[in-house]
mmCIF file of C-alpha atoms in Angstrom:
data_model
loop_
_atom_site.group_PDB
_atom_site.id
_atom_site.type_symbol
_atom_site.label_atom_id
_atom_site.label_comp_id
_atom_site.label_asym_id
_atom_site.label_seq_id
_atom_site.Cartn_x
_atom_site.Cartn_y
_atom_site.Cartn_z
ATOM 1 C CA MET A 8 -21.971 17.735 36.804
ATOM 2 C CA ASN A 9 -22.001 20.825 39.026
ATOM 3 C CA ASP A 10 -24.548 23.640 38.663
ATOM 4 C CA LYS A 11 -22.295 25.778 36.495
ATOM 5 C CA GLU A 12 -21.923 22.978 33.962
ATOM 6 C CA GLN A 13 -25.667 22.688 33.401
ATOM 7 C CA PRO A 14 -26.766 23.533 29.831
ATOM 8 C CA GLY A 15 -27.897 27.096 29.252
ATOM 9 C CA ASP A 16 -27.941 29.943 26.774
ATOM 10 C CA LEU A 17 -25.223 32.570 26.481
ATOM 11 C CA SER A 18 -26.930 34.866 29.001
ATOM 12 C CA ASP A 19 -26.969 31.994 31.513
ATOM 13 C CA MET A 20 -23.236 31.470 31.019
ATOM 14 C CA VAL A 21 -22.458 35.149 31.555
ATOM 15 C CA PHE A 22 -24.686 35.290 34.647
ATOM 16 C CA ARG A 23 -22.732 32.353 36.121
ATOM 17 C CA LEU A 24 -19.492 34.187 35.370
ATOM 18 C CA ALA A 25 -20.732 37.430 36.952
ATOM 19 C CA PRO A 26 -23.274 36.633 39.690
ATOM 20 C CA PRO A 27 -24.498 39.341 42.096
ATOM 21 C CA HIS A 28 -22.547 37.966 45.046
ATOM 22 C CA PRO A 29 -18.911 37.267 45.968
ATOM 23 C CA HIS A 30 -17.620 33.947 44.642
ATOM 24 C CA MET A 31 -14.408 32.190 43.722
ATOM 25 C CA THR A 32 -13.768 32.145 39.986
ATOM 26 C CA ASP A 33 -14.021 28.630 38.567
ATOM 27 C CA GLN A 34 -11.137 28.661 36.097
ATOM 28 C CA ASP A 35 -12.308 25.498 34.319
ATOM 29 C CA PHE A 36 -15.737 27.006 33.715
ATOM 30 C CA LEU A 37 -14.266 30.377 32.693
ATOM 31 C CA SER A 38 -11.950 28.703 30.166
ATOM 32 C CA ALA A 39 -14.792 26.523 28.900
ATOM 33 C CA VAL A 40 -16.926 29.591 28.142
ATOM 34 C CA PHE A 41 -13.979 31.167 26.335
ATOM 35 C CA LEU A 42 -13.705 27.962 24.295
ATOM 36 C CA VAL A 43 -17.317 28.386 23.234
ATOM 37 C CA THR A 44 -16.523 31.828 21.824
ATOM 38 C CA ARG A 45 -13.785 30.304 19.672
ATOM 39 C CA SER A 46 -15.932 27.647 18.066
ATOM 40 C CA THR A 47 -19.670 28.103 18.574
ATOM 41 C CA ILE A 48 -20.587 31.646 19.626
ATOM 42 C CA PRO A 49 -19.385 34.672 17.587
ATOM 43 C CA PRO A 50 -17.135 37.038 19.600
ATOM 44 C CA GLU A 51 -19.527 39.915 18.818
ATOM 45 C CA ASP A 52 -22.389 38.076 20.535
ATOM 46 C CA PHE A 53 -20.321 37.327 23.633
ATOM 47 C CA PHE A 54 -19.237 40.962 23.960
ATOM 48 C CA GLU A 55 -22.826 42.158 23.526
ATOM 49 C CA VAL A 56 -24.094 39.884 26.311
ATOM 50 C CA LEU A 57 -21.263 40.996 28.615
ATOM 51 C CA VAL A 58 -22.179 44.633 27.976
ATOM 52 C CA GLN A 59 -25.817 43.831 28.724
ATOM 53 C CA ARG A 60 -24.817 42.149 31.979
ATOM 54 C CA HIS A 61 -22.720 45.153 32.950
ATOM 55 C CA GLY A 62 -25.571 47.553 32.098
ATOM 56 C CA TYR A 63 -28.213 45.408 33.801
ATOM 57 C CA ALA A 64 -26.653 46.227 37.145
ATOM 58 C CA LYS A 65 -27.517 49.882 36.661
ATOM 59 C CA VAL A 66 -31.284 49.371 36.537
ATOM 60 C CA ASP A 67 -31.832 46.326 38.723
ATOM 61 C CA ASN A 68 -33.395 47.840 41.862
ATOM 62 C CA SER A 69 -33.503 44.457 43.581
ATOM 63 C CA ASP A 70 -29.732 44.382 43.888
ATOM 64 C CA THR A 71 -27.964 46.239 46.667
ATOM 65 C CA GLU A 72 -25.300 48.795 45.799
ATOM 66 C CA GLN A 73 -22.644 46.300 46.841
ATOM 67 C CA ASN A 74 -24.078 43.610 44.557
ATOM 68 C CA VAL A 75 -24.119 46.088 41.684
ATOM 69 C CA LYS A 76 -20.414 46.783 42.228
ATOM 70 C CA ILE A 77 -19.689 43.044 42.301
ATOM 71 C CA ILE A 78 -21.505 42.486 39.001
ATOM 72 C CA LYS A 79 -19.673 45.380 37.356
ATOM 73 C CA ALA A 80 -16.271 44.239 38.619
ATOM 74 C CA ARG A 81 -16.885 40.617 37.600
ATOM 75 C CA THR A 82 -18.047 41.615 34.128
ATOM 76 C CA ILE A 83 -14.990 43.778 33.533
ATOM 77 C CA MET A 84 -12.721 41.016 34.885
ATOM 78 C CA VAL A 85 -14.268 38.468 32.513
ATOM 79 C CA LEU A 86 -13.963 40.836 29.560
ATOM 80 C CA ILE A 87 -10.313 41.631 30.270
ATOM 81 C CA ASN A 88 -9.414 37.950 30.644
ATOM 82 C CA TRP A 89 -11.345 37.040 27.509
ATOM 83 C CA LEU A 90 -9.557 39.752 25.559
ATOM 84 C CA LYS A 91 -6.167 38.570 26.795
ATOM 85 C CA THR A 92 -6.740 34.975 25.724
ATOM 86 C CA ASN A 93 -8.823 35.511 22.570
ATOM 87 C CA HIS A 94 -7.611 38.716 20.938
ATOM 88 C CA PHE A 95 -6.281 36.777 17.940
ATOM 89 C CA LEU A 96 -9.910 36.011 16.969
ATOM 90 C CA ILE A 97 -11.180 39.578 17.334
ATOM 91 C CA GLU A 98 -11.378 41.849 14.307
ATOM 92 C CA ILE A 99 -10.094 45.418 14.665
ATOM 93 C CA PRO A 100 -13.571 47.092 14.638
ATOM 94 C CA LEU A 101 -14.770 44.900 17.527
ATOM 95 C CA PHE A 102 -11.468 45.338 19.339
ATOM 96 C CA GLU A 103 -11.943 49.133 19.163
ATOM 97 C CA LYS A 104 -15.460 48.805 20.634
ATOM 98 C CA ILE A 105 -14.096 46.697 23.483
ATOM 99 C CA ARG A 106 -11.261 49.134 24.115
ATOM 100 C CA VAL A 107 -13.617 52.105 24.291
ATOM 101 C CA PHE A 108 -15.992 50.212 26.601
ATOM 102 C CA LEU A 109 -13.198 49.166 28.960
ATOM 103 C CA GLU A 110 -11.645 52.620 29.118
ATOM 104 C CA SER A 111 -15.067 54.069 29.937
ATOM 105 C CA ASN A 112 -16.010 51.531 32.595
ATOM 106 C CA SER A 113 -12.780 50.316 34.211
ATOM 107 C CA THR A 114 -10.917 51.454 37.285
ATOM 108 C CA LYS A 115 -7.525 53.140 36.929
ATOM 109 C CA GLU A 116 -5.849 49.894 37.959
ATOM 110 C CA GLN A 117 -7.765 47.939 35.324
ATOM 111 C CA ILE A 118 -6.958 50.520 32.655
ATOM 112 C CA THR A 119 -3.272 50.167 33.503
ATOM 113 C CA LYS A 120 -3.519 46.411 32.979
ATOM 114 C CA ILE A 121 -5.254 46.942 29.638
ATOM 115 C CA GLN A 122 -2.509 49.297 28.492
ATOM 116 C CA GLU A 123 0.170 46.822 29.564
ATOM 117 C CA PHE A 124 -1.093 44.046 27.325
ATOM 118 C CA ASN A 125 -2.160 46.339 24.444
ATOM 119 C CA LYS A 126 1.236 45.939 22.816
ATOM 120 C CA GLU A 127 1.068 42.162 23.257
ATOM 121 C CA VAL A 128 -2.290 42.088 21.487
ATOM 122 C CA PHE A 129 -0.900 43.470 18.272
ATOM 123 C CA ALA A 130 2.336 41.498 18.589
ATOM 124 C CA LEU A 131 0.504 38.180 19.047
ATOM 125 C CA PRO A 132 1.454 36.479 15.789
ATOM 126 C CA SER A 133 5.102 36.386 16.825
ATOM 127 C CA SER A 134 4.193 34.332 19.889
ATOM 128 C CA ILE A 135 2.290 31.622 18.041
ATOM 129 C CA VAL A 136 3.944 31.545 14.650
ATOM 130 C CA ARG A 137 6.910 29.276 14.402
ATOM 131 C CA LYS A 138 10.202 31.102 14.083
ATOM 132 C CA VAL A 139 12.336 30.088 11.159
ATOM 133 C CA PRO A 140 15.200 28.094 12.667
ATOM 134 C CA GLU A 141 18.706 29.250 12.076
ATOM 135 C CA SER A 142 20.467 27.314 9.375
ATOM 136 C CA ILE A 143 22.405 24.390 10.743
ATOM 137 C CA SER A 144 25.519 23.178 9.045
ATOM 138 C CA SER A 145 25.366 19.592 7.864
ATOM 139 C CA PHE A 146 26.712 17.116 10.312
ATOM 140 C CA GLN A 147 30.304 16.333 9.414
ATOM 141 C CA SER A 148 31.942 13.325 10.912
ATOM 142 C CA GLU A 149 33.589 10.061 10.081
ATOM 143 C CA PHE A 150 30.265 8.276 10.593
ATOM 144 C CA SER A 151 27.553 7.803 7.999
ATOM 145 C CA PRO A 152 24.270 9.486 9.059
ATOM 146 C CA PHE A 153 22.665 6.050 8.837
ATOM 147 C CA ASP A 154 25.203 4.541 11.234
ATOM 148 C CA MET A 155 24.893 7.120 14.007
ATOM 149 C CA ILE A 156 22.502 4.970 16.003
ATOM 150 C CA ILE A 157 25.140 2.246 16.314
ATOM 151 C CA TYR A 158 27.568 4.451 18.180
ATOM 152 C CA PHE A 159 25.442 6.832 20.255
ATOM 153 C CA PRO A 160 22.001 5.369 21.114
ATOM 154 C CA ASP A 161 21.774 6.851 24.629
ATOM 155 C CA SER A 162 23.143 10.248 23.622
ATOM 156 C CA ILE A 163 20.796 10.416 20.657
ATOM 157 C CA ALA A 164 17.864 9.568 22.940
ATOM 158 C CA ARG A 165 18.793 12.522 25.161
ATOM 159 C CA GLN A 166 19.117 14.932 22.229
ATOM 160 C CA LEU A 167 15.828 13.729 20.715
ATOM 161 C CA THR A 168 14.185 14.363 24.076
ATOM 162 C CA LEU A 169 15.692 17.846 24.311
ATOM 163 C CA ILE A 170 14.387 18.734 20.836
ATOM 164 C CA GLU A 171 10.982 17.237 21.615
ATOM 165 C CA PHE A 172 10.695 19.266 24.791
ATOM 166 C CA GLU A 173 11.713 22.460 23.015
ATOM 167 C CA LEU A 174 8.877 21.882 20.536
ATOM 168 C CA PHE A 175 6.399 20.835 23.229
ATOM 169 C CA SER A 176 7.085 23.946 25.317
ATOM 170 C CA LYS A 177 6.001 26.201 22.414
ATOM 171 C CA LEU A 178 2.491 24.754 22.244
ATOM 172 C CA GLN A 179 -0.382 27.191 22.748
ATOM 173 C CA GLU A 180 -3.840 26.343 24.086
ATOM 174 C CA ILE A 181 -5.528 27.525 20.877
ATOM 175 C CA GLU A 182 -3.648 24.869 18.854
ATOM 176 C CA PHE A 183 -5.640 22.082 20.514
ATOM 177 C CA GLN A 184 -9.068 23.595 19.936
ATOM 178 C CA GLY A 185 -11.598 22.944 17.213
ATOM 179 C CA GLN A 186 -9.395 20.305 15.530
ATOM 180 C CA VAL A 187 -7.468 23.100 13.787
ATOM 181 C CA TRP A 188 -4.568 20.711 13.172
ATOM 182 C CA ASN A 189 -6.866 18.596 10.946
ATOM 183 C CA LYS A 190 -8.089 21.390 8.681
ATOM 184 C CA GLU A 191 -5.809 22.904 6.077
ATOM 185 C CA LYS A 192 -7.532 26.278 6.246
ATOM 186 C CA THR A 193 -6.759 26.556 9.981
ATOM 187 C CA HIS A 194 -3.216 25.142 9.939
ATOM 188 C CA ALA A 195 -1.829 28.629 10.557
ATOM 189 C CA ILE A 196 -3.409 28.547 14.019
ATOM 190 C CA ALA A 197 -1.475 25.408 15.044
ATOM 191 C CA PRO A 198 2.091 25.786 13.692
ATOM 192 C CA ASN A 199 3.793 24.348 16.759
ATOM 193 C CA LEU A 200 1.470 21.361 17.067
ATOM 194 C CA LEU A 201 1.882 20.597 13.369
ATOM 195 C CA GLU A 202 5.648 20.838 13.746
ATOM 196 C CA LEU A 203 5.464 18.338 16.600
ATOM 197 C CA ILE A 204 3.436 15.958 14.404
ATOM 198 C CA GLU A 205 5.860 16.394 11.495
ATOM 199 C CA ARG A 206 8.725 15.762 13.868
ATOM 200 C CA ALA A 207 7.266 12.411 14.938
ATOM 201 C CA ASN A 208 6.940 11.401 11.289
ATOM 202 C CA ALA A 209 10.544 12.431 10.638
ATOM 203 C CA VAL A 210 11.766 10.262 13.520
ATOM 204 C CA SER A 211 9.786 7.270 12.230
ATOM 205 C CA TYR A 212 11.212 7.574 8.728
ATOM 206 C CA TRP A 213 14.721 8.022 10.098
ATOM 207 C CA VAL A 214 14.301 4.680 11.870
ATOM 208 C CA ALA A 215 13.264 3.072 8.585
ATOM 209 C CA ILE A 216 16.070 4.472 6.452
ATOM 210 C CA SER A 217 18.715 3.700 9.087
ATOM 211 C CA ILE A 218 17.689 0.032 9.064
ATOM 212 C CA LEU A 219 17.132 -0.311 5.311
ATOM 213 C CA SER A 220 20.383 1.433 4.362
ATOM 214 C CA GLN A 221 22.293 -1.557 5.763
ATOM 215 C CA SER A 222 22.825 -4.094 2.982
ATOM 216 C CA ARG A 223 24.152 -6.839 5.248
ATOM 217 C CA LEU A 224 21.880 -8.779 7.579
ATOM 218 C CA LYS A 225 24.203 -8.535 10.578
ATOM 219 C CA ASP A 226 24.414 -4.755 10.174
ATOM 220 C CA ARG A 227 20.631 -4.442 10.032
ATOM 221 C CA VAL A 228 20.362 -6.557 13.168
ATOM 222 C CA ASN A 229 22.936 -4.321 14.850
ATOM 223 C CA VAL A 230 21.023 -1.170 13.927
ATOM 224 C CA VAL A 231 17.720 -2.628 15.146
ATOM 225 C CA SER A 232 19.282 -3.695 18.456
ATOM 226 C CA ASN A 233 20.602 -0.167 18.990
ATOM 227 C CA PHE A 234 17.215 1.342 18.250
ATOM 228 C CA ILE A 235 15.882 -0.915 20.989
ATOM 229 C CA LYS A 236 18.501 0.589 23.333
ATOM 230 C CA LEU A 237 17.442 4.079 22.237
ATOM 231 C CA ALA A 238 13.779 3.237 22.846
ATOM 232 C CA ALA A 239 14.628 1.942 26.324
ATOM 233 C CA LYS A 240 16.396 5.220 27.102
ATOM 234 C CA LEU A 241 13.428 7.231 25.828
ATOM 235 C CA LYS A 242 11.169 5.242 28.119
ATOM 236 C CA GLU A 243 13.544 5.910 31.014
ATOM 237 C CA LEU A 244 13.381 9.639 30.189
ATOM 238 C CA ASN A 245 9.557 9.435 30.068
ATOM 239 C CA ASN A 246 9.621 10.745 26.501
ATOM 240 C CA PHE A 247 6.552 8.846 25.352
ATOM 241 C CA ASN A 248 5.945 10.908 22.223
ATOM 242 C CA THR A 249 9.301 10.085 20.627
ATOM 243 C CA LEU A 250 9.056 6.510 21.923
ATOM 244 C CA MET A 251 5.831 6.105 19.955
ATOM 245 C CA ALA A 252 7.576 7.511 16.864
ATOM 246 C CA ILE A 253 10.294 4.839 17.166
ATOM 247 C CA ILE A 254 7.643 2.124 17.466
ATOM 248 C CA ALA A 255 5.866 3.562 14.417
ATOM 249 C CA GLY A 256 9.154 3.403 12.518
ATOM 250 C CA PHE A 257 9.429 -0.314 13.220
ATOM 251 C CA ASN A 258 5.857 -0.708 11.963
ATOM 252 C CA ILE A 259 6.407 1.001 8.600
ATOM 253 C CA ALA A 260 5.634 -1.646 5.954
ATOM 254 C CA SER A 261 9.113 -1.578 4.418
ATOM 255 C CA VAL A 262 10.621 -2.360 7.844
ATOM 256 C CA SER A 263 8.066 -4.702 9.384
ATOM 257 C CA ARG A 264 8.386 -7.096 6.429
ATOM 258 C CA LEU A 265 12.054 -7.779 7.329
ATOM 259 C CA LYS A 266 11.161 -10.924 9.269
ATOM 260 C CA ASN A 267 14.658 -12.369 8.929
ATOM 261 C CA THR A 268 16.231 -9.283 10.476
ATOM 262 C CA PHE A 269 14.003 -9.313 13.546
ATOM 263 C CA SER A 270 14.240 -13.081 13.980
ATOM 264 C CA ASN A 271 18.034 -12.780 14.214
ATOM 265 C CA LEU A 272 17.851 -10.592 17.293
ATOM 266 C CA LYS A 273 18.839 -12.291 20.523
ATOM 267 C CA LYS A 274 15.877 -13.654 22.426
ATOM 268 C CA SER A 275 16.594 -11.236 25.277
ATOM 269 C CA GLN A 276 16.506 -8.311 22.807
ATOM 270 C CA GLN A 277 13.235 -9.508 21.322
ATOM 271 C CA GLU A 278 11.684 -9.779 24.774
ATOM 272 C CA HIS A 279 13.038 -6.371 25.754
ATOM 273 C CA TRP A 280 11.515 -4.818 22.644
ATOM 274 C CA GLU A 281 8.155 -6.490 23.240
ATOM 275 C CA GLU A 282 8.142 -5.107 26.776
ATOM 276 C CA ILE A 283 8.956 -1.575 25.586
ATOM 277 C CA ALA A 284 6.429 -1.652 22.728
ATOM 278 C CA ASP A 285 3.773 -3.049 25.044
ATOM 279 C CA THR A 286 3.967 0.158 27.082
ATOM 280 C CA MET A 287 2.415 1.997 24.130
ATOM 281 C CA ASN A 288 -0.047 -0.756 23.223
ATOM 282 C CA PRO A 289 -3.400 0.894 22.414
ATOM 283 C CA ALA A 290 -5.276 -2.073 23.883
ATOM 284 C CA HIS A 291 -7.755 -1.203 26.638
ATOM 285 C CA ASN A 292 -7.517 2.500 25.753
ATOM 286 C CA PHE A 293 -3.740 2.664 26.298
ATOM 287 C CA LYS A 294 -4.044 1.267 29.815
ATOM 288 C CA LYS A 295 -0.321 0.521 30.270
ATOM 289 C CA TYR A 296 0.782 3.832 28.795
ATOM 290 C CA LYS A 297 -1.592 5.726 31.083
ATOM 291 C CA ALA A 298 -0.153 3.869 34.070
ATOM 292 C CA ALA A 299 3.406 4.732 32.999
ATOM 293 C CA LEU A 300 2.458 8.375 32.422
ATOM 294 C CA ALA A 301 0.790 8.581 35.831
ATOM 295 C CA ALA A 302 3.890 7.101 37.457
ATOM 296 C CA ALA A 303 6.045 9.747 35.761
ATOM 297 C CA GLY A 304 3.988 12.597 37.203
ATOM 298 C CA CYS A 305 4.580 15.847 35.340
ATOM 299 C CA SER A 306 8.142 14.842 34.478
ATOM 300 C CA ALA A 307 7.185 13.478 31.078
ATOM 301 C CA ILE A 308 6.522 14.296 27.448
ATOM 302 C CA PRO A 309 3.125 12.703 26.761
ATOM 303 C CA TYR A 310 2.057 10.940 23.573
ATOM 304 C CA VAL A 311 0.368 13.728 21.636
ATOM 305 C CA GLY A 312 -1.419 11.356 19.259
ATOM 306 C CA MET A 313 -3.635 10.024 22.037
ATOM 307 C CA ILE A 314 -4.391 13.544 23.264
ATOM 308 C CA LEU A 315 -5.538 14.619 19.800
ATOM 309 C CA ALA A 316 -7.616 11.457 19.442
ATOM 310 C CA ASN A 317 -9.311 12.163 22.788
ATOM 311 C CA LEU A 318 -10.040 15.766 21.822
ATOM 312 C CA THR A 319 -11.447 14.673 18.466
ATOM 313 C CA ALA A 320 -13.690 12.091 20.136
ATOM 314 C CA MET A 321 -14.822 14.660 22.698
ATOM 315 C CA GLU A 322 -15.672 17.252 20.042
ATOM 316 C CA ASP A 323 -17.297 14.885 17.544
ATOM 317 C CA GLY A 324 -19.077 12.756 20.114
ATOM 318 C CA ASN A 325 -20.833 15.571 21.978
ATOM 319 C CA ASP A 326 -23.255 18.143 20.603
ATOM 320 C CA ASP A 327 -22.566 21.867 20.983
ATOM 321 C CA PHE A 328 -26.179 22.376 21.965
ATOM 322 C CA VAL A 329 -28.735 20.281 23.832
ATOM 323 C CA VAL A 330 -32.483 20.676 24.271
ATOM 324 C CA GLY A 331 -33.467 21.569 27.832
ATOM 325 C CA ASP A 332 -36.543 20.585 29.797
ATOM 326 C CA ASP A 333 -38.213 23.723 28.454
ATOM 327 C CA ASN A 334 -37.600 22.474 24.867
ATOM 328 C CA LYS A 335 -35.213 25.361 24.228
ATOM 329 C CA LYS A 336 -31.768 24.898 22.682
ATOM 330 C CA LYS A 337 -29.014 25.436 25.241
ATOM 331 C CA LEU A 338 -25.218 25.454 25.175
ATOM 332 C CA ASN A 339 -23.715 22.126 26.226
ATOM 333 C CA ILE A 340 -21.112 23.823 28.405
ATOM 334 C CA SER A 341 -20.038 20.555 30.084
ATOM 335 C CA LYS A 342 -18.540 19.500 26.730
ATOM 336 C CA TYR A 343 -16.250 22.509 26.755
ATOM 337 C CA VAL A 344 -15.325 22.018 30.404
ATOM 338 C CA MET A 345 -14.132 18.490 29.553
ATOM 339 C CA ILE A 346 -12.207 19.716 26.495
ATOM 340 C CA HIS A 347 -10.547 22.456 28.550
ATOM 341 C CA LYS A 348 -9.475 19.935 31.197
ATOM 342 C CA ILE A 349 -7.793 17.723 28.569
ATOM 343 C CA ILE A 350 -5.897 20.703 27.151
ATOM 344 C CA SER A 351 -5.011 22.089 30.576
ATOM 345 C CA ASN A 352 -3.691 18.701 31.684
ATOM 346 C CA THR A 353 -1.585 18.451 28.518
ATOM 347 C CA LEU A 354 -0.004 21.858 28.973
ATOM 348 C CA SER A 355 0.726 21.087 32.634
ATOM 349 C CA TYR A 356 3.655 18.979 31.431
ATOM 350 C CA TYR A 357 5.530 22.239 30.923
ATOM 351 C CA THR A 358 6.660 21.681 34.509
ATOM 352 C CA TYR A 359 9.014 19.060 33.074
ATOM 353 C CA THR A 360 11.501 21.941 33.057
ATOM 354 C CA THR A 361 11.910 21.637 36.825
ATOM 355 C CA ASN A 362 13.599 18.264 36.404
ATOM 356 C CA PHE A 363 14.953 18.805 32.904
ATOM 357 C CA THR A 364 18.746 18.723 32.943
ATOM 358 C CA ILE A 365 19.617 17.504 29.436
ATOM 359 C CA GLU A 366 22.150 19.753 27.758
ATOM 360 C CA LYS A 367 22.696 20.311 24.066
ATOM 361 C CA GLU A 368 25.492 18.162 22.679
ATOM 362 C CA ASP A 369 26.629 19.251 19.263
ATOM 363 C CA PRO A 370 27.130 17.862 16.668
ATOM 364 C CA LEU A 371 24.611 15.192 17.796
ATOM 365 C CA TYR A 372 21.946 17.807 18.457
ATOM 366 C CA SER A 373 22.294 19.171 14.904
ATOM 367 C CA PHE A 374 22.147 15.663 13.485
ATOM 368 C CA CYS A 375 18.965 14.903 15.440
ATOM 369 C CA LEU A 376 17.422 18.172 14.304
ATOM 370 C CA GLU A 377 17.863 17.293 10.616
ATOM 371 C CA LEU A 378 17.233 13.565 10.423
ATOM 372 C CA PRO A 379 17.688 11.884 7.027
ATOM 373 C CA SER A 380 14.662 10.350 5.313
ATOM 374 C CA LEU A 381 13.373 8.878 2.076
ATOM 375 C CA PRO A 382 9.851 8.658 0.590
ATOM 376 C CA ASP A 383 7.850 5.450 1.044
ATOM 377 C CA GLU A 384 8.401 4.292 -2.535
ATOM 378 C CA GLU A 385 12.193 4.391 -2.249
ATOM 379 C CA LEU A 386 12.119 2.784 1.179
ATOM 380 C CA TYR A 387 10.070 -0.095 -0.158
ATOM 381 C CA GLU A 388 12.442 -0.555 -3.102
ATOM 382 C CA LEU A 389 15.304 -0.802 -0.606
ATOM 383 C CA SER A 390 13.254 -3.231 1.453
ATOM 384 C CA LEU A 391 12.857 -5.564 -1.539
ATOM 385 C CA LEU A 392 16.652 -5.789 -1.748
ATOM 386 C CA ARG A 393 16.952 -6.866 1.900
#
């Protein structure tokens, strides 16, 4: 733990952000402090301490004129960056106070920057709220929706990956914070993340219904073998999130009980499937998956379920405050530095676009966007007939 990550109160955090000497901004620490203001410290308190830090420079005779300028500039820089990344949590009265303070204490260049993002501040909801997708005509073809996997496993894998990436690229940092995806009252903050989770469930249930809709054993075996081909292609594309959804589909109770279907796969297919599924084995904290993800570099779509589990463990397993040597309660800023690093690493996979060359192929893309499904009860009734 470096010095900046030592526990401290809010004034300590602000002092580390705006010290009286030139320094390189530690982005991890800066983001971690901003995280604190979204979950532990009220925005009003953070603004008040920043104002105090800015005003302190005026009366501190021990600081040189140059140091005073540094403190002022750093404080304004922190405030502007905080406003840019947290304005969705700031009520209008506080926002007006911040605006007045910045306009009174900023340079002309800084005021210009404030004015540039002013419009973005009030237009924020459009950037985080999911847009209603355009209606897509039902897929019309000579193939049953439940037979599509038989004819186009590789193409479907590519279209599933394209859709997954489109969803992944919409994710915002705020959607990973404070377990907002787990709390109904905060679902509105994480629309894109929730859509990604719902998408994984849709893929899993599509796997189940595609297998169970086949009344003949040989047809079920054929469908399963083609899902194995699709899974292999997903692994090749480093689309680990959809790969996990396929594996989850095989593990749905109504599917996993079809012992006769799986036993009729060729031995080579069974071994191939075991190898693919083993990549996502949670044993040893997903050791094999982590190795595969590391080998893929940033050209991958990571398994979001593990990321959310890690964030939950980090938040629940570490206190927001700790007691210092002086027996005073202090912010456990190292917790938020670790959380920020997990989120930052996740969002770094946006660079997948540099190697992303999959093109939309309709009508397969439309089919993959609106996958068929059935509720568990009906799936299990079908399973009993197989």
